């Protein structure tokens, strides 16, 4: 069961990292530091969007429209933090303590 705990923590950490990369890349694209006409940047951006859109879409459907401000990543960050803390608080269950 300890392996399951560690696998779940790893998955949450990887999602966290991918979201950070996506957010930083979106800032760089919006401030025109990165150009989507470059093939590598466009492929990376498309891949990140395809990975994260299934997480963001249900939350965007629930949240009110805030115009240009997307609050879905913030909500997903909060959910990830809650899940990580819940796993850490129940680690004894996974390790049989």
Coordinates of N, CA and C in Angstrom, one line a residue:
X1 N 0.8 -1.2 0.0 CA 0.0 0.0 0.0 C 0.9 1.3 0.0
X2 N 2.1 1.1 0.5 CA 3.0 2.3 0.5 C 3.3 2.7 -0.9
X3 N 3.4 1.8 -1.8 CA 3.6 2.1 -3.2 C 2.5 2.9 -3.8
X4 N 1.3 2.6 -3.4 CA 0.1 3.3 -3.9 C 0.1 4.8 -3.4
X5 N 0.5 4.9 -2.2 CA 0.6 6.3 -1.6 C 1.6 7.1 -2.3
X6 N 2.8 6.5 -2.6 CA 3.9 7.2 -3.2 C 3.5 7.5 -4.7
X7 N 2.8 6.6 -5.3 CA 2.4 6.8 -6.7 C 1.4 7.9 -6.8
X8 N 0.5 8.0 -5.9 CA -0.5 9.1 -5.9 C 0.2 10.4 -5.7
X9 N 1.1 10.5 -4.7 CA 1.8 11.7 -4.5 C 2.6 12.1 -5.7
X10 N 3.3 11.2 -6.4 CA 4.1 11.5 -7.5 C 3.2 12.0 -8.7
X11 N 2.0 11.4 -8.9 CA 1.1 11.9 -9.9 C 0.7 13.4 -9.6
X12 N 0.3 13.6 -8.4 CA -0.1 15.0 -8.0 C 1.1 16.0 -8.2
X13 N 2.3 15.6 -7.9 CA 3.5 16.5 -8.1 C 3.7 16.7 -9.5
X14 N 3.6 15.7 -10.4 CA 3.8 15.9 -11.8 C 2.7 16.8 -12.4
X15 N 1.5 16.7 -12.0 CA 0.4 17.6 -12.5 C 0.7 19.0 -12.0
X16 N 1.2 19.1 -10.8 CA 1.6 20.5 -10.3 C 2.6 21.1 -11.1
X17 N 3.7 20.3 -11.5 CA 4.8 20.8 -12.3 C 4.3 21.2 -13.7
X18 N 3.5 20.4 -14.3 CA 3.0 20.6 -15.6 C 2.1 21.9 -15.6
X19 N 1.3 22.1 -14.6 CA 0.5 23.3 -14.5 C 1.4 24.6 -14.3
X20 N 2.5 24.5 -13.6 CA 3.4 25.6 -13.4 C 4.0 26.0 -14.8
X21 N 4.5 24.9 -15.5 CA 5.1 25.2 -16.8 C 4.0 25.8 -17.8
X22 N 2.8 25.4 -17.7 CA 1.7 25.9 -18.6 C 1.5 27.4 -18.2
X23 N 1.4 27.7 -17.0 CA 1.1 29.1 -16.6 C 2.3 30.0 -16.9
X24 N 3.5 29.6 -16.7 CA 4.7 30.4 -17.1 C 4.7 30.6 -18.6
X25 N 4.5 29.5 -19.3 CA 4.5 29.6 -20.8 C 3.4 30.5 -21.3
X26 N 2.2 30.5 -20.6 CA 1.1 31.4 -21.1 C 1.5 32.9 -20.8
X27 N 2.2 33.1 -19.7 CA 2.7 34.5 -19.5 C 3.7 34.9 -20.6
X28 N 4.6 34.0 -20.9 CA 5.6 34.4 -21.9 C 5.0 34.6 -23.2
X29 N 4.0 33.8 -23.6 CA 3.3 34.0 -24.9 C 2.5 35.3 -24.8
X30 N 1.8 35.6 -23.8 CA 1.1 36.9 -23.7 C 1.9 38.1 -23.7
X31 N 3.1 38.0 -23.1 CA 4.1 39.2 -23.1 C 5.0 39.1 -24.4
X32 N 4.7 38.2 -25.3 CA 5.4 38.1 -26.6 C 6.9 37.8 -26.4
X33 N 7.2 37.1 -25.4 CA 8.6 36.6 -25.3 C 8.7 35.3 -26.1
X34 N 7.7 34.5 -26.1 CA 7.6 33.3 -26.9 C 6.6 33.6 -28.1
X35 N 6.9 33.0 -29.2 CA 6.1 33.2 -30.4 C 5.5 31.8 -30.8
X36 N 4.2 31.8 -30.9 CA 3.5 30.5 -31.3 C 3.8 30.1 -32.7
X37 N 4.4 31.0 -33.5 CA 4.7 30.6 -34.9 C 6.0 29.7 -35.0
X38 N 6.7 29.6 -33.9 CA 7.8 28.7 -33.8 C 7.3 27.3 -33.6
X39 N 7.7 26.3 -34.4 CA 7.1 25.0 -34.3 C 7.2 24.3 -32.9
X40 N 8.4 24.5 -32.3 CA 8.6 23.8 -31.0 C 7.7 24.4 -29.9
X41 N 7.6 25.7 -29.9 CA 6.7 26.4 -29.0 C 5.3 26.1 -29.2
X42 N 4.9 26.0 -30.5 CA 3.5 25.7 -30.8 C 3.1 24.3 -30.4
X43 N 4.0 23.3 -30.6 CA 3.8 21.9 -30.3 C 3.7 21.8 -28.8
X44 N 4.7 22.4 -28.1 CA 4.7 22.3 -26.6 C 3.4 22.9 -26.0
X45 N 3.0 24.1 -26.5 CA 1.8 24.8 -26.0 C 0.5 23.9 -26.3
X46 N 0.5 23.3 -27.5 CA -0.7 22.5 -27.8 C -0.7 21.2 -27.0
X47 N 0.4 20.6 -26.7 CA 0.5 19.5 -25.8 C 0.1 19.8 -24.4
X48 N 0.5 20.9 -23.9 CA 0.2 21.3 -22.5 C -1.3 21.6 -22.4
X49 N -1.9 22.2 -23.5 CA -3.3 22.5 -23.5 C -4.1 21.2 -23.5
X50 N -3.7 20.3 -24.3 CA -4.4 19.0 -24.4 C -4.4 18.2 -23.1
X51 N -3.3 18.3 -22.4 CA -3.2 17.6 -21.1 C -4.0 18.2 -20.0
X52 N -4.0 19.6 -20.0 CA -4.7 20.2 -18.9 C -6.1 20.6 -19.1
X53 N -6.5 20.7 -20.3 CA -7.9 21.1 -20.6 C -9.0 20.1 -19.9
X54 N -8.7 18.8 -19.9 CA -9.7 18.0 -19.2 C -9.8 18.3 -17.7
X55 N -8.8 18.9 -17.1 CA -8.8 19.3 -15.7 C -9.6 20.6 -15.6
X56 N -9.3 21.5 -16.5 CA -9.8 22.9 -16.4 C -11.3 23.0 -16.8
X57 N -11.7 22.2 -17.8 CA -13.0 22.4 -18.4 C -14.2 22.2 -17.4
X58 N -14.2 21.2 -16.6 CA -15.3 21.1 -15.6 C -15.4 22.2 -14.6
X59 N -14.2 22.7 -14.3 CA -14.2 23.9 -13.3 C -14.6 25.1 -14.0
X60 N -14.2 25.3 -15.3 CA -14.6 26.5 -16.0 C -16.2 26.5 -16.2
X61 N -16.8 25.3 -16.3 CA -18.2 25.3 -16.5 C -18.9 25.7 -15.2
X62 N -18.3 25.5 -14.0 CA -18.9 25.8 -12.7 C -18.7 27.3 -12.4
X63 N -17.4 27.8 -12.6 CA -17.1 29.1 -12.3 C -17.8 30.2 -13.1
X64 N -18.1 31.3 -12.6 CA -18.7 32.4 -13.4 C -17.7 32.9 -14.4
X65 N -18.1 33.5 -15.5 CA -17.3 34.1 -16.5 C -16.6 35.4 -15.9
X66 N -15.3 35.4 -15.9 CA -14.6 36.5 -15.4 C -13.8 37.3 -16.5
X67 N -14.2 37.1 -17.7 CA -13.6 37.8 -18.8 C -12.2 37.2 -19.1
X68 N -11.2 38.0 -19.1 CA -9.9 37.6 -19.4 C -9.1 36.9 -18.3
X69 N -9.7 36.8 -17.1 CA -9.1 36.2 -16.0 C -9.6 34.7 -15.8
X70 N -8.7 33.8 -16.0 CA -9.0 32.4 -15.9 C -8.7 31.9 -14.5
X71 N -9.7 31.5 -13.7 CA -9.4 31.1 -12.3 C -9.4 29.6 -12.2
X72 N -9.6 28.9 -13.3 CA -9.6 27.4 -13.2 C -8.2 26.8 -12.7
X73 N -7.1 27.3 -13.2 CA -5.8 26.8 -12.6 C -5.7 27.0 -11.1
X74 N -6.1 28.1 -10.6 CA -6.1 28.4 -9.2 C -6.9 27.4 -8.4
X75 N -8.1 27.1 -8.9 CA -9.0 26.1 -8.3 C -8.3 24.7 -8.3
X76 N -7.7 24.3 -9.5 CA -7.0 23.0 -9.6 C -5.8 23.0 -8.6
X77 N -5.1 24.1 -8.5 CA -4.0 24.1 -7.5 C -4.5 23.8 -6.1
X78 N -5.6 24.5 -5.7 CA -6.2 24.3 -4.4 C -6.6 22.8 -4.2
X79 N -7.2 22.3 -5.2 CA -7.6 20.9 -5.1 C -6.4 19.9 -5.0
X80 N -5.4 20.2 -5.7 CA -4.2 19.4 -5.6 C -3.6 19.5 -4.2
X81 N -3.5 20.7 -3.6 CA -3.0 20.9 -2.3 C -3.8 20.1 -1.3
X82 N -5.2 20.2 -1.4 CA -6.0 19.5 -0.5 C -5.8 18.0 -0.6
X83 N -5.7 17.5 -1.8 CA -5.5 16.0 -2.0 C -4.1 15.6 -1.5
X84 N -3.1 16.4 -1.7 CA -1.8 16.1 -1.1 C -1.8 16.0 0.4
X85 N -2.5 17.0 1.0 CA -2.5 17.0 2.5 C -3.4 15.9 3.0
X86 N -4.5 15.6 2.3 CA -5.3 14.5 2.7 C -4.6 13.1 2.7
X87 N -3.8 13.0 1.6 CA -2.9 11.8 1.5 C -1.9 11.7 2.6
X88 N -1.3 12.9 2.9 CA -0.2 12.9 3.9 C -0.8 12.6 5.3
X89 N -2.0 13.1 5.6 CA -2.6 12.9 6.8 C -3.1 11.5 7.0
X90 N -3.3 10.8 5.9 CA -3.8 9.4 6.0 C -2.7 8.4 5.5
X91 N -1.5 8.9 5.6 CA -0.3 8.0 5.2 C -0.3 6.7 6.0
X92 N -0.7 6.8 7.3 CA -0.7 5.6 8.2 C -1.5 4.5 7.6
X93 N -2.6 4.9 7.0 CA -3.5 3.9 6.4 C -2.7 3.1 5.3
X94 N -2.0 3.8 4.5 CA -1.2 3.2 3.4 C -0.1 2.3 3.9
X95 N 0.5 2.7 5.0 CA 1.7 2.0 5.6 C 1.3 1.0 6.7
X96 N 0.0 0.9 6.9 CA -0.5 -0.1 7.9 C -0.2 0.3 9.3
X97 N -0.3 1.5 9.7 CA 0.0 2.0 11.1 C -1.3 2.3 11.8

